[in-house]
Amino acid sequence: MAQLPPGIRFITSFSRDQWYRAFIFSLTFLLYASFHLSRKPISIVKGELHKHCASQVELDSYKEYAAQIQPVKKSFNASQCGWEPFDKSNYKQLLGALDYSFLCAYAVGMYLSGLIGERLPIRYYLTGGMLASGLFTAMFGLGYFYNVHNLWFYIIAQIANGLVQTTGWPSVVTCIGNWFGKGRRGLIMGVWNSHTSVGNILGSLIAAYWVSTCWGLSFVVPGVIVALMGVVCFLFLIEHPKDVSCSCTPSSSSKTFLNGSSRCRIQMPTLNAKENGKPQDAEMQHLLPDSENCSVSLSSSTGEGRHGTSAISFLGALRIPGVVEFSLCLLFAKLVSYTFLFWLPLYITNVEHLDAKRAGDLSTLFDVGGIFGGILAGLISDRLEKRASTCGMMLLLAAPTLYMFSAVSKMGLEATVVMLLISGALVNGPYALITTAVSADLGTHKSLKGNARALSTVTAIIDGTGSVGAALGPLLAGLISPSGWNNVFYMLMVADACALLLLLRLIQKELQCHADHTLFKEH
């Protein structure tokens, strides 16, 4: 019998279940990357919506000279300072209003999206959201082709897009949570969460390609891409392994009876002394203790999670240990991340004096750093088995790094490149870890008794609270930046400090439980 070709041997070396999991991993990666791809153009186009123009005296002289030599050719936009109505002196506030419109709608819609998503098939829900998002993203760009200069047209497009984009995150996290177990969840989801940065990079490059010539296409093309990915979602997304007769990922040990947020001094009367002497399963040690004394029992499982098929209530999800703390921490972490997302290209334009295209290309380095930061955060948290401590460590380093970025970025392009990479890693690391691995850990808490439908609500609460910060960050940046960019960076450093403070209690519990566990092993 002839030997199989190397490619065929490679394909057959993986099981059917593994191929399905790899497919779902890749598909959900691309689906959510397309969402972020459609969010990025607004930050790139800001430099084109408002341009630094000459003084009014110089402009009047130029108009008189132009009128003498040839008739003035009317263009889409008669203003020499950008696109009306963003050509006024209060352009930063107007551009901030666009960001705030999208992010406020996103934050409000996220709380409802998780509850709705639990009660609808994920494939239909996500497909509808992607088709609608493609429509409203393209709608903003159509304002260029139809010569629209009404501010409310653009605000309404942003609000509508913000609402429909809330269908994305709870859906993909629930799907990926169904297909992948807790083992090495931090690393797996750290790699998977790089879709955020990949989407931002692609969105920046696509938008920057047309921004200086036809900025309407900077929105229309991403809108078409999102809609097409919605069709792909409808055709191929598999919500649960059971739908294709794949095995669900089993727990690595039958003793994994509590989620990672309950990992100290577990009281199980049925365990014998030998079992008590064994270290607890690593999958149980990722988060925080349930109670002040790190002592819980199976009888503490209560509430809506008892029935695996029932959807959890909003208040029931809030009672899961760690949800409130991580949600509030994400509020400030996302405030910093989204301020960079929406204002970084304009900042680079002002500081480095680059055109909108080059500033957009350069801003992608922040997202490149974010890819490594998310993977690093997941890897460290898996290694240390401490999610909160990993977030706290990166937040502690992020604050002084932001100060250095504000100072070093004025020294030249090379220094800006280095600081963009470092800042991206430290800013996006905690954000990525909380929205993925932490959300999945909390959404599969053992008090829920295996109710996988609760994951969507928990994810929506955490990301929805974070989205409040995402809405506040760009708004505050728009209000503060006229007084100087340094003040914006001070605001971001304060936000990082607040995020760290909110995690201190959880970090203390993790360290205390680790010390107790070490002492217990020694005895």
Coordinates of C-alpha atoms in Angstrom, one line a residue:
M1 CA 0.0 0.0 0.0
A2 CA 1.3 3.4 -1.0
Q3 CA 2.2 5.8 1.8
L4 CA -0.3 8.7 2.3
P5 CA 0.8 12.1 1.2
P6 CA 2.1 14.4 4.0
G7 CA -0.9 16.7 3.7
I8 CA -3.4 13.9 4.0
R9 CA -1.5 12.5 7.0
F10 CA -1.7 16.0 8.6
I11 CA -5.4 16.2 8.0
T12 CA -6.1 12.7 9.4
S13 CA -4.0 13.3 12.5
F14 CA -6.7 15.5 13.9
S15 CA -10.1 14.1 15.0
R16 CA -13.4 15.2 13.7
D17 CA -14.1 17.2 16.9
Q18 CA -10.8 19.0 16.7
W19 CA -11.5 20.1 13.1
Y20 CA -14.9 21.4 14.1
R21 CA -13.4 23.3 17.0
A22 CA -10.7 24.8 14.8
F23 CA -13.4 25.8 12.3
I24 CA -15.6 27.5 14.9
F25 CA -12.5 29.2 16.4
S26 CA -11.6 30.7 13.0
L27 CA -15.1 31.5 12.0
T28 CA -16.0 33.4 15.2
F29 CA -12.6 35.2 15.0
L30 CA -13.4 36.5 11.5
L31 CA -17.0 37.4 12.4
Y32 CA -16.1 39.6 15.3
A33 CA -13.0 41.0 13.5
S34 CA -15.4 42.3 10.8
F35 CA -17.4 44.1 13.5
H36 CA -14.3 46.0 14.7
L37 CA -13.3 46.5 11.1
S38 CA -16.5 48.6 10.6
R39 CA -15.9 50.6 13.8
K40 CA -12.4 51.9 12.9
P41 CA -13.2 54.1 9.9
I42 CA -14.6 57.0 11.9
S43 CA -11.3 57.5 13.7
I44 CA -9.4 57.5 10.4
V45 CA -11.8 59.9 8.7
K46 CA -11.7 62.5 11.5
G47 CA -8.6 64.0 10.0
E48 CA -10.5 64.5 6.7
L49 CA -13.8 65.7 8.2
H50 CA -11.8 68.5 9.8
K51 CA -8.6 69.9 8.2
H52 CA -6.3 72.5 9.6
C53 CA -6.9 75.3 7.2
A54 CA -5.3 78.7 6.6
S55 CA -6.4 81.8 8.4
Q56 CA -9.5 83.6 7.2
V57 CA -7.5 86.5 5.7
E58 CA -5.3 84.1 3.7
L59 CA -8.4 82.2 2.6
D60 CA -10.2 85.3 1.4
S61 CA -7.1 86.4 -0.5
Y62 CA -6.8 83.0 -2.2
K63 CA -10.5 83.1 -3.2
E64 CA -10.1 86.6 -4.8
Y65 CA -7.0 85.4 -6.7
A66 CA -8.7 82.2 -7.8
A67 CA -11.8 84.1 -9.0
Q68 CA -9.6 86.3 -11.2
I69 CA -7.8 83.5 -13.0
Q70 CA -10.6 80.9 -13.4
P71 CA -14.2 80.2 -12.3
V72 CA -14.4 78.4 -9.0
K73 CA -15.2 74.7 -9.4
K74 CA -17.8 73.7 -6.8
S75 CA -16.9 70.4 -5.1
F76 CA -18.9 68.2 -2.8
N77 CA -17.7 70.3 0.1
A78 CA -17.3 74.0 -0.3
S79 CA -15.5 74.4 3.0
Q80 CA -11.7 74.6 2.9
C81 CA -11.5 73.4 6.6
G82 CA -13.1 70.0 6.1
W83 CA -16.6 68.6 5.7
E84 CA -19.5 70.6 6.9
P85 CA -20.6 70.7 9.7
F86 CA -17.3 69.5 11.1
D87 CA -15.3 72.4 9.7
K88 CA -16.2 74.7 12.6
S89 CA -13.9 75.7 15.5
N90 CA -15.9 73.3 17.8
Y91 CA -15.1 70.3 15.6
K92 CA -13.6 68.3 18.5
Q93 CA -16.9 68.4 20.3
L94 CA -18.8 67.5 17.2
L95 CA -16.5 64.6 16.4
G96 CA -16.8 63.5 20.1
A97 CA -20.6 63.6 19.8
L98 CA -20.3 61.0 16.9
D99 CA -18.2 58.7 19.1
Y100 CA -20.5 59.3 22.1
S101 CA -23.6 58.5 20.0
F102 CA -22.3 55.2 18.9
L103 CA -20.8 54.1 22.3
C104 CA -23.9 55.2 24.4
A105 CA -26.2 53.2 22.1
Y106 CA -23.7 50.3 22.3
A107 CA -23.6 50.5 26.1
V108 CA -27.4 50.6 26.6
G109 CA -28.0 48.0 23.9
M110 CA -25.5 45.6 25.4
Y111 CA -27.5 45.1 28.6
L112 CA -30.5 44.1 26.6
S113 CA -28.6 42.2 24.0
G114 CA -27.4 39.5 26.4
L115 CA -30.9 38.9 27.7
I116 CA -32.4 38.7 24.1
G117 CA -29.5 36.6 22.8
E118 CA -30.2 33.9 25.4
R119 CA -33.7 33.5 24.1
L120 CA -33.0 33.4 20.4
P121 CA -30.8 31.1 18.2
I122 CA -27.4 32.6 18.1
R123 CA -27.0 32.1 14.3
Y124 CA -30.1 34.0 13.5
Y125 CA -29.5 36.7 16.0
L126 CA -25.9 37.3 15.0
T127 CA -26.7 37.2 11.2
G128 CA -29.4 39.8 11.6
G129 CA -27.1 42.1 13.6
M130 CA -24.3 41.8 11.0
L131 CA -26.6 42.6 8.1
A132 CA -28.0 45.6 9.9
S133 CA -24.5 46.8 11.0
G134 CA -23.3 46.6 7.4
L135 CA -26.3 48.8 6.3
F136 CA -25.7 51.5 8.9
T137 CA -22.0 51.6 8.5
A138 CA -22.4 52.1 4.7
M139 CA -25.2 54.7 5.5
F140 CA -22.6 57.0 7.1
G141 CA -20.4 56.8 4.0
L142 CA -23.4 57.6 1.8
G143 CA -23.5 61.0 3.3
Y144 CA -20.4 61.8 1.2
F145 CA -21.9 60.7 -2.1
Y146 CA -25.3 62.4 -1.4
N147 CA -23.6 65.6 -0.1
V148 CA -25.2 65.4 3.3
H149 CA -24.1 68.1 5.8
N150 CA -26.7 67.6 8.5
L151 CA -25.1 66.6 11.8
W152 CA -28.2 64.5 12.9
F153 CA -27.9 62.3 9.8
Y154 CA -24.5 61.1 11.0
I155 CA -25.5 60.9 14.7
I156 CA -28.5 58.7 13.8
A157 CA -26.3 56.4 11.7
Q158 CA -23.9 56.1 14.6
I159 CA -26.7 55.4 17.2
A160 CA -28.3 52.7 14.9
N161 CA -25.0 51.1 14.3
G162 CA -24.2 51.1 18.0
L163 CA -27.4 49.3 18.8
V164 CA -27.1 46.5 16.2
Q165 CA -23.5 45.9 16.9
T166 CA -24.4 44.7 20.4
T167 CA -25.5 41.4 18.9
G168 CA -21.9 40.5 18.2
W169 CA -20.0 40.1 21.4
P170 CA -22.5 38.0 23.6
S171 CA -23.1 35.8 20.6
V172 CA -19.5 35.0 19.7
V173 CA -18.4 34.6 23.4
T174 CA -21.3 32.2 24.1
C175 CA -20.5 30.2 21.0
I176 CA -16.8 29.9 21.7
G177 CA -17.6 29.1 25.4
N178 CA -19.8 26.3 24.2
W179 CA -17.0 24.8 22.1
F180 CA -14.0 25.2 24.4
G181 CA -13.6 24.1 28.0
K182 CA -11.7 25.8 30.8
G183 CA -8.3 24.2 30.2
R184 CA -5.8 26.9 29.1
R185 CA -8.8 29.2 28.5
G186 CA -6.7 32.3 29.1
L187 CA -4.2 31.4 26.4
I188 CA -6.9 30.2 23.9
M189 CA -9.1 33.2 24.4
G190 CA -6.1 35.5 24.4
V191 CA -5.2 34.3 20.9
W192 CA -8.8 34.4 19.9
N193 CA -9.4 37.9 21.2
S194 CA -6.7 39.2 18.9
H195 CA -9.6 39.5 16.4
T196 CA -10.3 42.9 18.0
S197 CA -6.8 44.2 17.0
V198 CA -6.9 42.4 13.7
G199 CA -10.2 44.0 12.8
N200 CA -8.9 47.5 13.9
I201 CA -5.8 47.1 11.8
L202 CA -7.8 46.0 8.7
G203 CA -10.3 48.7 9.3
S204 CA -7.6 51.3 9.5
L205 CA -5.9 50.2 6.3
I206 CA -9.1 50.0 4.3
A207 CA -10.3 53.3 5.6
A208 CA -6.9 55.0 5.1
Y209 CA -6.8 53.8 1.5
W210 CA -9.7 56.0 0.5
V211 CA -9.7 58.7 3.2
S212 CA -7.9 61.3 1.2
T213 CA -9.7 60.7 -2.1
C214 CA -13.2 59.5 -1.4
W215 CA -13.8 59.1 2.4
G216 CA -17.3 57.7 1.7
L217 CA -15.8 54.5 0.5
S218 CA -14.0 54.2 3.9
F219 CA -17.4 53.4 5.3
V220 CA -19.2 51.7 2.4
V221 CA -16.5 49.0 1.9
P222 CA -16.3 47.9 5.5
G223 CA -20.2 47.9 5.6
V224 CA -20.3 45.6 2.6
I225 CA -17.7 43.3 4.3
V226 CA -19.7 43.1 7.5
A227 CA -22.9 42.3 5.6
L228 CA -21.1 39.5 3.6
M229 CA -19.7 38.0 6.8
G230 CA -23.3 38.0 8.1
V231 CA -24.2 35.8 5.2
V232 CA -21.3 33.5 6.0
C233 CA -22.5 33.4 9.6
F234 CA -25.9 32.3 8.5
L235 CA -24.5 29.6 6.3
F236 CA -21.8 28.1 8.6
L237 CA -22.1 29.0 12.3
I238 CA -22.7 26.1 14.6
E239 CA -23.9 27.2 18.0
H240 CA -23.1 24.1 20.1
P241 CA -21.1 20.9 19.6
K242 CA -24.2 18.8 20.2
D243 CA -25.7 20.2 17.0
V244 CA -23.2 18.2 14.9
S245 CA -22.9 15.3 17.4
C246 CA -19.5 16.5 18.7
S247 CA -18.5 15.8 22.2
C248 CA -18.6 18.6 24.7
T249 CA -15.2 19.3 26.3
P250 CA -15.3 17.4 29.5
S251 CA -13.9 18.7 32.8
S252 CA -10.4 17.5 33.4
S253 CA -11.4 16.1 36.8
S254 CA -14.6 15.0 38.4
K255 CA -13.6 17.1 41.4
T256 CA -14.0 20.3 39.5
F257 CA -17.2 21.1 41.2
L258 CA -16.8 24.8 41.6
N259 CA -15.7 27.5 39.2
G260 CA -12.4 29.3 39.5
S261 CA -14.0 32.0 41.6
S262 CA -14.3 29.5 44.4
R263 CA -11.0 27.8 44.9
C264 CA -10.0 27.9 48.6
R265 CA -10.8 25.5 51.4
I266 CA -13.5 23.8 49.5
Q267 CA -15.8 21.9 51.8
M268 CA -16.8 18.5 50.5
P269 CA -17.7 16.0 53.2
T270 CA -17.5 13.1 50.7
L271 CA -13.8 13.6 50.0
N272 CA -11.4 11.5 51.9
A273 CA -8.2 12.7 53.6
K274 CA -6.0 11.6 50.7
E275 CA -8.1 13.6 48.2
N276 CA -8.0 16.6 50.5
G277 CA -4.2 16.5 50.4
K278 CA -4.2 16.8 46.6
P279 CA -3.8 20.2 45.0
Q280 CA -7.0 21.5 43.5
D281 CA -7.6 21.3 39.8
A282 CA -5.9 24.2 38.0
E283 CA -9.1 25.0 36.2
M284 CA -10.7 25.9 39.6
Q285 CA -8.0 28.4 40.5
H286 CA -8.4 31.2 37.9
L287 CA -10.6 33.8 39.7
L288 CA -11.5 34.6 43.2
P289 CA -13.0 33.2 46.3
D290 CA -16.7 33.3 46.7
S291 CA -16.8 34.6 50.3
E292 CA -14.6 36.6 52.6
N293 CA -13.1 33.5 54.2
C294 CA -12.6 31.6 51.0
S295 CA -14.9 28.8 52.2
V296 CA -17.9 27.6 50.3
S297 CA -19.9 24.4 49.8
L298 CA -22.1 22.9 47.2
S299 CA -25.2 23.9 49.1
S300 CA -24.4 27.6 48.3
S301 CA -25.4 27.1 44.7
T302 CA -28.7 29.0 44.4
G303 CA -31.0 30.9 42.2
E304 CA -31.9 30.7 38.6
G305 CA -28.9 28.6 37.5
R306 CA -30.4 25.4 38.9
H307 CA -32.2 24.6 35.7
G308 CA -29.8 24.2 32.8
T309 CA -32.4 25.2 30.3
S310 CA -33.7 28.4 32.0
A311 CA -32.3 31.8 31.2
I312 CA -30.7 33.6 34.1
S313 CA -32.1 36.9 35.3
F314 CA -30.1 40.2 35.4
L315 CA -29.9 40.3 39.2
G316 CA -29.0 36.6 39.3
A317 CA -26.0 37.2 37.0
L318 CA -24.9 40.1 39.2
R319 CA -24.9 37.8 42.3
I320 CA -22.2 35.6 40.7
P321 CA -19.0 36.4 42.6
G322 CA -16.6 38.7 40.7
V323 CA -19.1 40.0 38.2
V324 CA -19.5 43.4 39.7
E325 CA -15.8 44.0 40.4
F326 CA -14.6 43.0 37.0
S327 CA -17.5 44.9 35.3
L328 CA -16.5 48.2 37.0
C329 CA -12.8 47.5 36.4
L330 CA -13.6 47.0 32.7
L331 CA -15.5 50.3 32.6
F332 CA -12.2 52.2 33.3
A333 CA -10.0 49.9 31.2
K334 CA -12.3 50.2 28.2
L335 CA -12.4 54.0 28.7
V336 CA -8.7 54.1 28.0
S337 CA -8.7 51.6 25.2
Y338 CA -11.6 53.2 23.3
T339 CA -10.1 56.7 23.7
F340 CA -7.1 55.4 21.8
L341 CA -9.3 53.7 19.3
F342 CA -11.2 56.8 18.3
W343 CA -8.7 59.6 18.9
L344 CA -5.2 58.2 18.3
P345 CA -5.1 58.9 14.5
L346 CA -6.1 62.6 15.2
Y347 CA -3.5 62.9 18.0
I348 CA -0.8 61.5 15.6
T349 CA -1.9 64.0 12.9
N350 CA -1.6 66.9 15.3
V351 CA 1.6 65.9 17.0
E352 CA 3.5 64.3 14.1
H353 CA 2.0 66.6 11.5
L354 CA 1.1 63.7 9.2
D355 CA -1.8 63.4 6.8
A356 CA -4.8 61.3 7.6
K357 CA -3.7 58.3 5.6
R358 CA -0.2 58.0 7.2
A359 CA -1.6 58.7 10.7
G360 CA -4.1 55.9 10.2
D361 CA -1.4 53.5 9.1
L362 CA 0.8 54.4 12.0
S363 CA -2.1 54.0 14.5
T364 CA -2.3 50.3 13.6
L365 CA 0.8 49.7 15.7
F366 CA -1.2 50.3 18.8
D367 CA -3.4 47.3 17.8
V368 CA -0.4 45.2 16.9
G369 CA 0.8 45.8 20.5
G370 CA -2.7 44.9 21.6
I371 CA -2.5 41.5 20.0
F372 CA 0.6 40.6 21.9
G373 CA -0.8 42.1 25.1
G374 CA -4.0 40.0 25.0
I375 CA -2.0 36.8 24.3
L376 CA 0.5 37.6 27.1
A377 CA -2.2 38.4 29.6
G378 CA -3.9 35.0 28.9
L379 CA -0.7 33.1 29.1
I380 CA 0.4 34.7 32.4
S381 CA -3.0 34.3 34.0
D382 CA -3.0 30.6 33.0
R383 CA 0.5 30.2 34.4
L384 CA -0.2 32.0 37.7
E385 CA -3.8 30.9 37.9
K386 CA -4.7 34.5 38.9
R387 CA -6.9 36.5 36.6
A388 CA -7.3 39.6 38.8
S389 CA -3.6 39.8 39.7
T390 CA -2.6 39.6 36.0
C391 CA -4.9 42.5 35.2
G392 CA -3.7 44.5 38.2
M393 CA 0.0 44.0 37.2
M394 CA -0.6 45.3 33.6
L395 CA -2.7 48.2 34.8
L396 CA 0.0 49.2 37.3
L397 CA 2.5 49.3 34.4
A398 CA 0.1 51.0 32.0
A399 CA -0.3 54.3 33.9
P400 CA 3.4 55.4 33.8
T401 CA 3.7 54.1 30.3
L402 CA 0.9 56.4 29.2
Y403 CA 2.8 59.3 30.8
M404 CA 5.9 58.3 28.9
F405 CA 3.9 58.0 25.7
S406 CA 2.7 61.6 26.0
A407 CA 6.3 62.8 26.5
V408 CA 8.2 60.6 24.1
S409 CA 5.7 60.8 21.2
K410 CA 6.8 64.5 20.7
M411 CA 10.4 63.5 20.2
G412 CA 10.1 61.9 16.8
L413 CA 8.5 59.2 14.7
E414 CA 10.8 56.3 15.9
A415 CA 10.0 57.0 19.6
T416 CA 6.3 57.1 18.8
V417 CA 6.4 53.6 17.1
V418 CA 8.0 52.0 20.1
M419 CA 5.6 53.6 22.6
L420 CA 2.6 52.7 20.5
L421 CA 3.6 49.0 20.6
I422 CA 4.2 49.0 24.4
S423 CA 1.1 51.1 25.2
G424 CA -1.0 48.9 23.1
A425 CA 0.1 45.7 24.9
L426 CA -0.4 47.1 28.4
V427 CA -3.7 48.9 27.7
N428 CA -5.4 46.1 25.8
G429 CA -4.1 43.2 27.8
P430 CA -6.4 43.6 30.8
Y431 CA -9.3 44.6 28.6
A432 CA -8.8 41.5 26.5
L433 CA -8.5 39.2 29.5
I434 CA -11.7 40.5 31.2
T435 CA -13.9 40.4 28.2
T436 CA -12.9 36.9 27.2
A437 CA -11.4 34.4 29.8
V438 CA -12.8 36.2 32.9
S439 CA -16.3 36.5 31.3
A440 CA -16.3 32.9 30.3
D441 CA -15.1 31.8 33.7
L442 CA -17.8 33.8 35.5
G443 CA -20.5 32.8 32.9
T444 CA -19.8 29.1 33.6
H445 CA -19.7 29.5 37.4
K446 CA -20.7 26.2 39.1
S447 CA -23.5 27.9 41.0
L448 CA -25.2 28.0 37.6
K449 CA -25.3 24.2 37.6
G450 CA -24.1 24.0 34.0
N451 CA -26.6 26.5 32.6
A452 CA -24.7 27.5 29.4
R453 CA -27.4 30.0 28.5
A454 CA -26.3 32.3 31.3
L455 CA -23.0 33.0 29.6
S456 CA -24.6 35.4 27.2
T457 CA -26.1 37.5 30.0
V458 CA -22.9 37.6 32.1
T459 CA -20.8 38.5 29.1
A460 CA -23.3 41.3 28.2
I461 CA -23.3 42.7 31.7
I462 CA -19.5 42.8 31.9
D463 CA -19.0 44.2 28.4
G464 CA -22.1 46.5 28.7
T465 CA -20.6 48.1 31.8
G466 CA -17.3 48.4 30.1
S467 CA -19.0 50.1 27.2
V468 CA -20.2 52.9 29.5
G469 CA -16.5 53.7 29.9
A470 CA -16.0 53.3 26.2
A471 CA -18.6 56.0 25.7
L472 CA -17.2 58.3 28.3
G473 CA -13.6 58.1 27.2
P474 CA -13.9 59.6 23.7
L475 CA -16.5 62.1 25.0
L476 CA -14.1 63.3 27.7
A477 CA -11.2 63.3 25.2
G478 CA -13.3 65.6 22.9
L479 CA -14.0 68.0 25.8
I480 CA -10.5 68.0 27.3
S481 CA -8.3 68.0 24.2
P482 CA -8.9 71.7 23.4
S483 CA -7.0 72.5 26.6
G484 CA -4.1 70.3 25.5
W485 CA -3.4 66.7 24.8
N486 CA -1.4 66.3 28.0
N487 CA -4.6 66.7 30.0
V488 CA -6.2 63.8 28.0
F489 CA -3.3 61.6 29.0
Y490 CA -3.7 62.6 32.6
M491 CA -7.3 61.6 32.4
L492 CA -6.3 58.2 31.0
M493 CA -3.8 57.6 33.8
V494 CA -6.4 58.4 36.4
A495 CA -8.8 55.9 34.7
D496 CA -6.1 53.2 34.8
A497 CA -5.5 53.9 38.5
C498 CA -9.3 53.6 39.2
A499 CA -9.4 50.2 37.4
L500 CA -6.6 49.0 39.5
L501 CA -8.2 50.1 42.8
L502 CA -11.4 48.3 41.9
L503 CA -9.4 45.0 41.6
L504 CA -7.5 45.4 44.9
R505 CA -9.9 43.4 47.0
L506 CA -9.9 40.6 44.5
I507 CA -6.1 40.6 44.1
Q508 CA -5.8 40.4 47.9
K509 CA -8.2 37.4 48.0
E510 CA -6.2 35.7 45.3
L511 CA -2.9 36.2 47.1
Q512 CA -4.5 35.2 50.5
C513 CA -5.9 32.0 49.0
H514 CA -2.6 31.2 47.3
A515 CA -0.9 31.6 50.7
D516 CA -3.5 29.4 52.4
H517 CA -3.2 26.8 49.7
T518 CA 0.6 26.7 49.9
L519 CA 0.4 26.4 53.7
F520 CA -2.2 23.6 53.4
K521 CA 0.1 21.6 51.0
E522 CA 3.0 22.0 53.4
H523 CA 1.0 20.4 56.2

